[in-house]
Coordinates of C-alpha atoms in Angstrom, one line a residue:
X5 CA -10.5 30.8 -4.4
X6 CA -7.6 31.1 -6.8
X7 CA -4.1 32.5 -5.5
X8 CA -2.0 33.1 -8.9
X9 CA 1.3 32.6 -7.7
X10 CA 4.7 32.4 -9.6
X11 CA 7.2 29.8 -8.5
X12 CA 10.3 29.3 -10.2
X13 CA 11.0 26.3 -7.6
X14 CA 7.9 24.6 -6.2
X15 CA 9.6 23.6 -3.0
X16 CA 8.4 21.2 -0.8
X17 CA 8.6 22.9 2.4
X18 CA 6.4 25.6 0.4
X19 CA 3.8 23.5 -0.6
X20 CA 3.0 21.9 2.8
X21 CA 2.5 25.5 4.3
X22 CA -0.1 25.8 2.0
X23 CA -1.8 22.5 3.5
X24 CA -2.3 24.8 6.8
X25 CA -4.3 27.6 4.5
X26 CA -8.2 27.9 4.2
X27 CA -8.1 27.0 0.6
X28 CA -7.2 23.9 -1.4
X29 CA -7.6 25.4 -5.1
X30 CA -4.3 27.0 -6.4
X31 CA -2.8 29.0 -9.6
X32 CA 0.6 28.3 -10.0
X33 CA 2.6 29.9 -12.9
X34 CA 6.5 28.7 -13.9
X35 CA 8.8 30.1 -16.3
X36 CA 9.3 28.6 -19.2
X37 CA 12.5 26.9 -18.6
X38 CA 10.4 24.4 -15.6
X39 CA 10.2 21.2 -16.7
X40 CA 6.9 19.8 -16.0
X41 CA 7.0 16.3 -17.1
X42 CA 5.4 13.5 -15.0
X43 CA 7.7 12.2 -12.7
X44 CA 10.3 15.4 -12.3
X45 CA 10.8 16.4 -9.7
X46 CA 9.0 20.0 -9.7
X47 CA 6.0 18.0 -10.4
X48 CA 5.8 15.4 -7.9
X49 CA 5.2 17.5 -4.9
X50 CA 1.7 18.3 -6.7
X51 CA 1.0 13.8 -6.8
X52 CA 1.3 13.3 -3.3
X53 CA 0.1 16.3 -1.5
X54 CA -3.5 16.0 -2.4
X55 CA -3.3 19.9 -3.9
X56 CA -5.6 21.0 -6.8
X57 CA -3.4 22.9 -9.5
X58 CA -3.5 24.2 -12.7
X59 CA 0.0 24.1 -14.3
X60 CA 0.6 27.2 -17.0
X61 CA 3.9 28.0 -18.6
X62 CA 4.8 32.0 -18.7
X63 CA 6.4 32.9 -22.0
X64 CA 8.8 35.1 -23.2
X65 CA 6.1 37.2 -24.0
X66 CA 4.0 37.3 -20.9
X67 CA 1.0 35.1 -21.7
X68 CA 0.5 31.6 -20.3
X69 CA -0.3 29.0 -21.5
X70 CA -2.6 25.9 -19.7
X71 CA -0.3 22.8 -19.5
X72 CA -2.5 20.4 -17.3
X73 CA -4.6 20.0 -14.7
X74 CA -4.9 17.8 -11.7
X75 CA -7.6 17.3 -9.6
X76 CA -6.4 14.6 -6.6
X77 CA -9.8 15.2 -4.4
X78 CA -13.4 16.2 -4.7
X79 CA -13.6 19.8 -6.5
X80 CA -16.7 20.7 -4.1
X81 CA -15.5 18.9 -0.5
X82 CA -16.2 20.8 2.3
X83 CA -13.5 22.1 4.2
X84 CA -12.5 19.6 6.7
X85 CA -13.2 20.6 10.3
X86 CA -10.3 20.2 12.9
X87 CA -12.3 16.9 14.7
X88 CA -13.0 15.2 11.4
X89 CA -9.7 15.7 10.1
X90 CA -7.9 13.9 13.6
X91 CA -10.8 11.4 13.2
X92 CA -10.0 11.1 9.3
X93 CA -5.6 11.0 10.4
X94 CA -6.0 8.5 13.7
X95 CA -7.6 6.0 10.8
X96 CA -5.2 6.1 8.0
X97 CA -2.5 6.2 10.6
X98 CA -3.9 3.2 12.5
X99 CA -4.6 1.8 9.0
X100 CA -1.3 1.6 7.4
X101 CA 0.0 0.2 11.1
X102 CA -2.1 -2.5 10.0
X103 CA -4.6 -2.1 13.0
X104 CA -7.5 -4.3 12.2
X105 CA -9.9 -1.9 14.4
X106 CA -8.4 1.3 11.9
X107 CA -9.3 -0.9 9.4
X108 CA -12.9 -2.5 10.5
X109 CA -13.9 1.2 11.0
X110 CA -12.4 2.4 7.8
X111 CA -14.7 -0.1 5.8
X112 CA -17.5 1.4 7.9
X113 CA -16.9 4.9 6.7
X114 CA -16.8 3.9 3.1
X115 CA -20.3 1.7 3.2
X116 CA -22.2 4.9 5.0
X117 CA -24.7 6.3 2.4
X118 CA -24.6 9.6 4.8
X119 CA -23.6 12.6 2.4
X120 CA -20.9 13.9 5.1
X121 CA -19.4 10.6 5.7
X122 CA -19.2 10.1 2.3
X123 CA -16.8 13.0 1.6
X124 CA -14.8 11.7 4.6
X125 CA -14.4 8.5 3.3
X126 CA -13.2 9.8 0.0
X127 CA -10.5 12.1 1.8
X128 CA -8.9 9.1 3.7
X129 CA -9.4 6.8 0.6
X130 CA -7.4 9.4 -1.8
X131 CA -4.4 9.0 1.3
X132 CA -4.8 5.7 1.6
X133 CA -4.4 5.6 -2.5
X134 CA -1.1 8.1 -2.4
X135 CA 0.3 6.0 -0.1
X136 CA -0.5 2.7 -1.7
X137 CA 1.1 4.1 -5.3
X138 CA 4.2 5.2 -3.1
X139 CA 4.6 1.4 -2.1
X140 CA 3.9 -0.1 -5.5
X141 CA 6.6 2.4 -7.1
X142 CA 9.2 0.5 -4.6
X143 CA 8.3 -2.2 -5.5
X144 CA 9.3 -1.8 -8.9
X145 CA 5.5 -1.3 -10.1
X146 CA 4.2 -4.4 -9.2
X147 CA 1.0 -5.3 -7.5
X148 CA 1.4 -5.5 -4.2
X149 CA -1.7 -8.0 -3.4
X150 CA -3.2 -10.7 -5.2
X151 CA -7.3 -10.6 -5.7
X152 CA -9.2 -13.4 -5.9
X153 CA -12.6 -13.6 -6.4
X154 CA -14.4 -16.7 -5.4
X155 CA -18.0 -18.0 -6.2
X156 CA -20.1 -21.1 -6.9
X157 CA -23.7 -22.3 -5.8
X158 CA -24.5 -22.6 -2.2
X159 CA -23.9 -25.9 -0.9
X160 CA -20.3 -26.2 -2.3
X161 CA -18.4 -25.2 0.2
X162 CA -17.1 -21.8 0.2
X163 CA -16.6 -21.2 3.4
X164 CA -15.3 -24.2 4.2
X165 CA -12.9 -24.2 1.8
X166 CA -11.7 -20.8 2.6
X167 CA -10.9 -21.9 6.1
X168 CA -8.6 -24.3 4.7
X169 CA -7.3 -22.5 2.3
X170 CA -6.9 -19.8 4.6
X171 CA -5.0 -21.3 7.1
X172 CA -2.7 -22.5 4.9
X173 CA -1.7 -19.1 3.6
X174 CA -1.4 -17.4 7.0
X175 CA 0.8 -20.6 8.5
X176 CA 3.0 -19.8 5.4
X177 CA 3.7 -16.0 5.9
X178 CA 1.0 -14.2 4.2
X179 CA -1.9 -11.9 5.6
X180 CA -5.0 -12.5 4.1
X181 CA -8.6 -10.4 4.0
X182 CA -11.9 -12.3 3.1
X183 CA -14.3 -9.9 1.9
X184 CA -17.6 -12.3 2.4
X185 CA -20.7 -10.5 0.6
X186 CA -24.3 -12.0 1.7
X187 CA -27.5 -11.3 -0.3
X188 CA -30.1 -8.9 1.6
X189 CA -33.5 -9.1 2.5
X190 CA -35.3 -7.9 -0.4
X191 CA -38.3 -7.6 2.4
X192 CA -36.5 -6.0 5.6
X193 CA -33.2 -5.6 4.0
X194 CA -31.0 -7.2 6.6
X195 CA -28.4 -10.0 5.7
X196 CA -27.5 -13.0 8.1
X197 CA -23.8 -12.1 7.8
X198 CA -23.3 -15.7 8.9
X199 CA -19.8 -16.6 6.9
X200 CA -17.8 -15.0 9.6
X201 CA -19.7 -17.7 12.1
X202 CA -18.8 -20.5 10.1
X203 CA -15.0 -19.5 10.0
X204 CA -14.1 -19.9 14.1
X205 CA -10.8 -21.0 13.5
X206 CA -9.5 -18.2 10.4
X207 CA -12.0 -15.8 12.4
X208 CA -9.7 -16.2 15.3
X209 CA -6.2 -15.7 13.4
X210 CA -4.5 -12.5 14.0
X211 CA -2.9 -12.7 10.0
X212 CA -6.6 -12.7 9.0
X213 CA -9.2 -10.7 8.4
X214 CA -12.7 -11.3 7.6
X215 CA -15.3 -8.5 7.0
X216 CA -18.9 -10.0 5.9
X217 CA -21.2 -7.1 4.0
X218 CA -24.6 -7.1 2.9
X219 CA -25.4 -6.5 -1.0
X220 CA -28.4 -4.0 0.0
X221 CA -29.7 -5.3 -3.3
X222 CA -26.8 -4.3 -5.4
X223 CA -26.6 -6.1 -8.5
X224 CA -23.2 -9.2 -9.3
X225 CA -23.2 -10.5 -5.9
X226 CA -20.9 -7.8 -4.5
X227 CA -21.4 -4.5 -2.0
X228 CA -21.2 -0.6 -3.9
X229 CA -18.1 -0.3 -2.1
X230 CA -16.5 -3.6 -2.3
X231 CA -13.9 -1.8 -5.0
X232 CA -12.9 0.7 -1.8
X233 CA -12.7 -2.2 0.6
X234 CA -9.9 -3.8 -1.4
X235 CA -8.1 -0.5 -1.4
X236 CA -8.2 -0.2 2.4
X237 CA -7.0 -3.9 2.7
X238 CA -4.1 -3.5 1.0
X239 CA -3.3 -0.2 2.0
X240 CA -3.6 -2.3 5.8
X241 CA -0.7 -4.8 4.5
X242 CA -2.9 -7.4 3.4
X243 CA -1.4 -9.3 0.3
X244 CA -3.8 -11.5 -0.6
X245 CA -7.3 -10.7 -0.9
X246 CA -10.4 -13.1 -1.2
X247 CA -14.1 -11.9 -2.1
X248 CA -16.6 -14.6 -1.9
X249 CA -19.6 -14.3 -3.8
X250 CA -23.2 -14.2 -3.5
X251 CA -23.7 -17.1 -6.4
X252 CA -23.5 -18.0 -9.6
X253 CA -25.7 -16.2 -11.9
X254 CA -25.4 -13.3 -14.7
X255 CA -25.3 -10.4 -12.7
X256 CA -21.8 -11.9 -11.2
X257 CA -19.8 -10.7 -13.8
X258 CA -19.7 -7.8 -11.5
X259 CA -16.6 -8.7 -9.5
X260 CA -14.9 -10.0 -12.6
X261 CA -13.9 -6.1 -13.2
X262 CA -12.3 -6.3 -9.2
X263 CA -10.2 -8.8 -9.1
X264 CA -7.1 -10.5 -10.4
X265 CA -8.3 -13.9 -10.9
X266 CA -11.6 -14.9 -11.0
X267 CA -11.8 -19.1 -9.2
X268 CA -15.6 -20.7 -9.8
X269 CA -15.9 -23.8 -6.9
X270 CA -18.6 -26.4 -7.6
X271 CA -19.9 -29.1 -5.9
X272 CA -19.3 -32.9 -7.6
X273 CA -23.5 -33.7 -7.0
X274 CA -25.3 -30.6 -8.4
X275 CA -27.3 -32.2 -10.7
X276 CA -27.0 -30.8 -14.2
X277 CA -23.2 -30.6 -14.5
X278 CA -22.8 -28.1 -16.8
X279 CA -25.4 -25.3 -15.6
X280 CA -22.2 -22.9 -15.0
X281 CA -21.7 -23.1 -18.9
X282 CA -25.7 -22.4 -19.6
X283 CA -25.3 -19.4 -17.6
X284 CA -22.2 -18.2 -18.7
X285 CA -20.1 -17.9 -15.6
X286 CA -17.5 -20.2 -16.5
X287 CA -16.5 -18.2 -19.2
X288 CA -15.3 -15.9 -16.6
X289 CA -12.8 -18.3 -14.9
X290 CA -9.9 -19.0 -14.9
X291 CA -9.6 -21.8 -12.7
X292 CA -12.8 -24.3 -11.6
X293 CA -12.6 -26.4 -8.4
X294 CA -14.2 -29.4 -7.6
X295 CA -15.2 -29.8 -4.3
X296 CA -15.9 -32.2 -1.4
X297 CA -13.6 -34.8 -3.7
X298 CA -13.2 -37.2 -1.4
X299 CA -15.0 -40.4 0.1
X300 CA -18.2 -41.5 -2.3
X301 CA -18.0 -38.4 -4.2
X302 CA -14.3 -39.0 -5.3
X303 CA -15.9 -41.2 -8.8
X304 CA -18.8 -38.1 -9.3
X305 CA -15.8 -35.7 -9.0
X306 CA -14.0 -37.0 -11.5
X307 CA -16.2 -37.2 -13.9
X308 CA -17.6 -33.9 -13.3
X309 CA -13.8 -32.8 -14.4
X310 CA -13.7 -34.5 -17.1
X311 CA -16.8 -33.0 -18.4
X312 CA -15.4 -29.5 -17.6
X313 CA -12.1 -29.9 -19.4
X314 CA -13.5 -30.7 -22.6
X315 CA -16.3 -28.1 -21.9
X316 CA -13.5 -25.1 -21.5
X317 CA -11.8 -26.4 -24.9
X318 CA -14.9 -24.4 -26.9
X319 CA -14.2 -21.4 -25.0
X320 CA -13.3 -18.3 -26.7
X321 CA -9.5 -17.8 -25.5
X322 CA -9.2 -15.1 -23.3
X323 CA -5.4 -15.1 -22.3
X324 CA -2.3 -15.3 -24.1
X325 CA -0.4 -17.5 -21.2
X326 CA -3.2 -19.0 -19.9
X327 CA -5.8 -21.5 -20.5
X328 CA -8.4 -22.2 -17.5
X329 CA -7.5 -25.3 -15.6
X330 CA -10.1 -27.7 -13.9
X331 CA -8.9 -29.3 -10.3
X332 CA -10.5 -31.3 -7.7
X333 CA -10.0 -30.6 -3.9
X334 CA -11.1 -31.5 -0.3
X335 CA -11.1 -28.9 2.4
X336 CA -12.1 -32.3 5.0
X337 CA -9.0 -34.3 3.5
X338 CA -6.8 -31.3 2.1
X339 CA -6.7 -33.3 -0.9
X340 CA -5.2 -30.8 -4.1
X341 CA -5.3 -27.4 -1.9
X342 CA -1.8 -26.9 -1.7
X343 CA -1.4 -27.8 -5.5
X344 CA -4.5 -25.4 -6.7
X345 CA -2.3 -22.3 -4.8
X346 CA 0.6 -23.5 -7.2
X347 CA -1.4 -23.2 -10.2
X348 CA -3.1 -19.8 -8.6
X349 CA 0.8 -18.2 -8.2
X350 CA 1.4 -19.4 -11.7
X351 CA -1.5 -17.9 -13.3
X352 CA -0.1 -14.5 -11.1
X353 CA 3.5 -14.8 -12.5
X354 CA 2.6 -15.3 -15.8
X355 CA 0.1 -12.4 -16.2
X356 CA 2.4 -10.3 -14.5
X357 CA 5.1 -10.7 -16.6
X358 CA 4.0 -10.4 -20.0
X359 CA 1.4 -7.3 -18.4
X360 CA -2.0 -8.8 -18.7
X361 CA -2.8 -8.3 -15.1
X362 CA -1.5 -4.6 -15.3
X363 CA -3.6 -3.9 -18.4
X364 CA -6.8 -5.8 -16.3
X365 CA -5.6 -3.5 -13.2
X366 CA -6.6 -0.6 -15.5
X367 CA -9.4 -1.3 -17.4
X368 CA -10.8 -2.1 -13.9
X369 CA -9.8 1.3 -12.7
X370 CA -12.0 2.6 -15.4
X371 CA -15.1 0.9 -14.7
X372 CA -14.9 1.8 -11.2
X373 CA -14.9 5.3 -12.0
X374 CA -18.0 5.3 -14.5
X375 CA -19.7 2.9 -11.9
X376 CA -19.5 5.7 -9.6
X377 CA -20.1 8.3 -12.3
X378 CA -23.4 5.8 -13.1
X379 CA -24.4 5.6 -9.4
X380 CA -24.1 9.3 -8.4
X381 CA -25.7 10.7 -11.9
X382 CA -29.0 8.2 -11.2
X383 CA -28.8 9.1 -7.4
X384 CA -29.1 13.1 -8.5
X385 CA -31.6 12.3 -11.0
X386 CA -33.9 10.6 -8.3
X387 CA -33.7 13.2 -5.6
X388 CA -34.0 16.2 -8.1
X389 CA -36.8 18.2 -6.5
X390 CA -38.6 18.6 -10.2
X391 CA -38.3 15.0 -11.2
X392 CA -39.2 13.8 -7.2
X393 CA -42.5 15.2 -7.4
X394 CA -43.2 13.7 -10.8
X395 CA -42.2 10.3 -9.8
X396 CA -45.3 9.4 -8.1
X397 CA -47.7 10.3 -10.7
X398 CA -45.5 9.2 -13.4
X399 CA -45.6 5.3 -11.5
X400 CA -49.3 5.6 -10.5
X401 CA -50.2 6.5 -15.0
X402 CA -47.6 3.6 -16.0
X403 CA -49.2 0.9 -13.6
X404 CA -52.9 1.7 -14.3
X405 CA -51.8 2.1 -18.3
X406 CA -52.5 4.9 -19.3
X407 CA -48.8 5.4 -20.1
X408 CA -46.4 3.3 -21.5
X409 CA -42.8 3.3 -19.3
X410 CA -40.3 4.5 -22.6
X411 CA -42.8 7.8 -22.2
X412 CA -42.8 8.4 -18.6
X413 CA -39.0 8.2 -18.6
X414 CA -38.9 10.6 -21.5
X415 CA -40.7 12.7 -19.7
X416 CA -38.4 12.5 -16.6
X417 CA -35.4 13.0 -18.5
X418 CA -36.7 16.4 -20.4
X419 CA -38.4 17.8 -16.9
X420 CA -34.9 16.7 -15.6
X421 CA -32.7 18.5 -18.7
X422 CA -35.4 21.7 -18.2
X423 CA -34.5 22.4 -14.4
X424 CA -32.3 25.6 -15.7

């Protein structure tokens, strides 16, 4: 419902009244004299009270004219009823307290495929995003949390390392989340969810978090909601957040487009040496670790190194300030750990400041959107009545060949673009 309404003064006080109304859609009108640039104050009111507004200018004359408009939650959401919206407050309250059960149970609501729980999740993740933009504007538009992402073959010591590493950051002041992903069943679809097992002593530490989630089969070794779980981390005070990998592989460039820095750990006995450069994953890092340097393997380690430096020197420069560095460490010995975070908080500073990572920050924001826009146009393709019925068929003609694939999808899509 539209409510046309002119305001010469959108006052605050105003605008939360209308929070207590039936409707969230809104017509406001203001002379011509309002100033309506981004950042005024008659217009911030609109940015952090979740309204939907069109903005008009009245003129001398009496017509208006559209200025802008601002959608801040889902168009079509369902009116929130009084139980889910204490059940949707009590966890961005707890959240932003930096409870870890808020927090645990926020994550939960996010990863539910169940339509309802869905628009929930989206409600407390545009508060939790308000309220995360509020924080980064006082602090002078910087980041307020450092993303890593973390992979490397199995065997070289992820979780190990992250222990460590983990340890170290917490003893030092900081609060860290470990996002660990594990690769499903592609037969019963469970996952073993095992890293948080093989972490007793970070598992244990009350600055740390650790939150294992199952791929379900999505593609790059990350969850479909991995990109909200970092929002709800950070919103939860967390400042430096880890996401370990399923592997190494081609589909990984997937949490390239999440994270700050992207850190590749292999082992110093893997065999052929430079597999990560046959499969294209060390082009996407910006730091490589060699690990388990110490006792016998200290010799293989360094010569893996060696092979690495002068493997990154024909790499296509991706940074202006940085060139990818190759270290060896030991999580058994701590051997270069402390002296790898130096060289993380260096690459941080320097993208910072000449606005690398804030450009990466928003081309990232981008492809999370037409992700989402990708996974919700293919999920209303699939359970279109018209085109479910003609799936069956369509697979049955294509696997006995009697029609190629390119034509059964053609024929999707045009049954599909006929539903009207």
């Amino acid at each position: 419902m539209n409510i046309p309404m002119l305001l010469p003064h959108p006052h605050q006080r105003f605008l939360r009244g209308l929070l207590r109304t039936p409707y969230r859609c809104y017509h406001f009108i203001f002379p011509s004299r309002t100033h309506l640039g981004s950042g005024t104050p008659c217009a911030e009111p609109f940015n952090s009270l979740g309204l939907h507004c069109t903005k008009s200018m009245l003129l001398s004359n009496g017509l208006k004219r559209k200025l802008c408009v601002q959608t801040t939650l889902k168009d079509h959401t369902e009116e929130l009823s009084d139980k889910e919206q204490r059940f949707v407050d009590k966890l961005y309250t707890g959240l932003i307290q930096g409870q870890r059960a808020c927090l645990a149970e926020a994550i939960t609501l996010v990863e539910s495929t169940h339509s309802r729980k869905k628009e929930l999740a989206q409600v407390l993740l545009q508060k939790v995003l308000v309220y995360h933009r509020e924080r980064e504007q006082l602090n002078k538009g910087k980041p307020l949390a450092f993303r890593v992402g973390l992979s490397g073959p199995p065997g070289a010591g992820k979780s190990t390392f992250i222990e460590y590493f983990g340890k170290m950051l917490t003893e030092r002041g900081h609060k860290l989340s470990v996002l660990a992903v594990d690769p499903s069943s592609s037969t019963s679809g469970g996952s073993l969810l095992g890293d948080k097992t093989r972490m007793t002593e970070l598992s244990r530490d009350m600055n740390a978090y650790i939150r294992p989630s199952p791929t379900r089969g999505t593609l790059g070794g990350v969850t479909r909601t991995t990109n909200e779980a970092i929002l709800l981390c950070e919103g939860a005070g967390y400042d430096i957040i880890l996401i370990e990998t399923v592997g190494v592989g081609q589909s990984e460039f997937a949490v390239a487009d999440m994270v700050d820095m992207f850190v590749l750990l292999l082992p110093p006995a893997g065999g052929d040496e430079l597999q990560g450069i046959k499969r294209g994953i060390i082009e996407m890092a910006d730091l490589v670790a060699i690990t388990k340097s110490d006792g016998d393997l200290i010799v293989p380690a360094r010569r893996i190194q060696a092979e690495y430096v002068s493997a990154l020197k024909l790499l296509r420069k991706r940074s202006e300030v940085w060139k990818p560095k190759v270290i060896r460490i030991s999580a058994r010995s701590g051997e270069g750990i402390s002296e790898m975070w130096d060289k993380m908080k260096e690459f941080q500073d320097l993208t910072l400041s000449n606005g690398e990572l804030t450009a990466k920050r928003q081309k990232q924001q981008k492809v999370w959107m037409w992700n989402l826009i990708q996974e919700s146009v293919l999920e209303h393709f699939r359970t279109h009545p018209m085109v479910r019925e003609q799936i069956p068929l369509l697979e049955k003609k294509v696997l006995i060949g009697a029609l190629s694939p390119g034509l059964a999808a053609d024929f999707l899509l045009k049954t599909f673009k006929s539903r009207d």
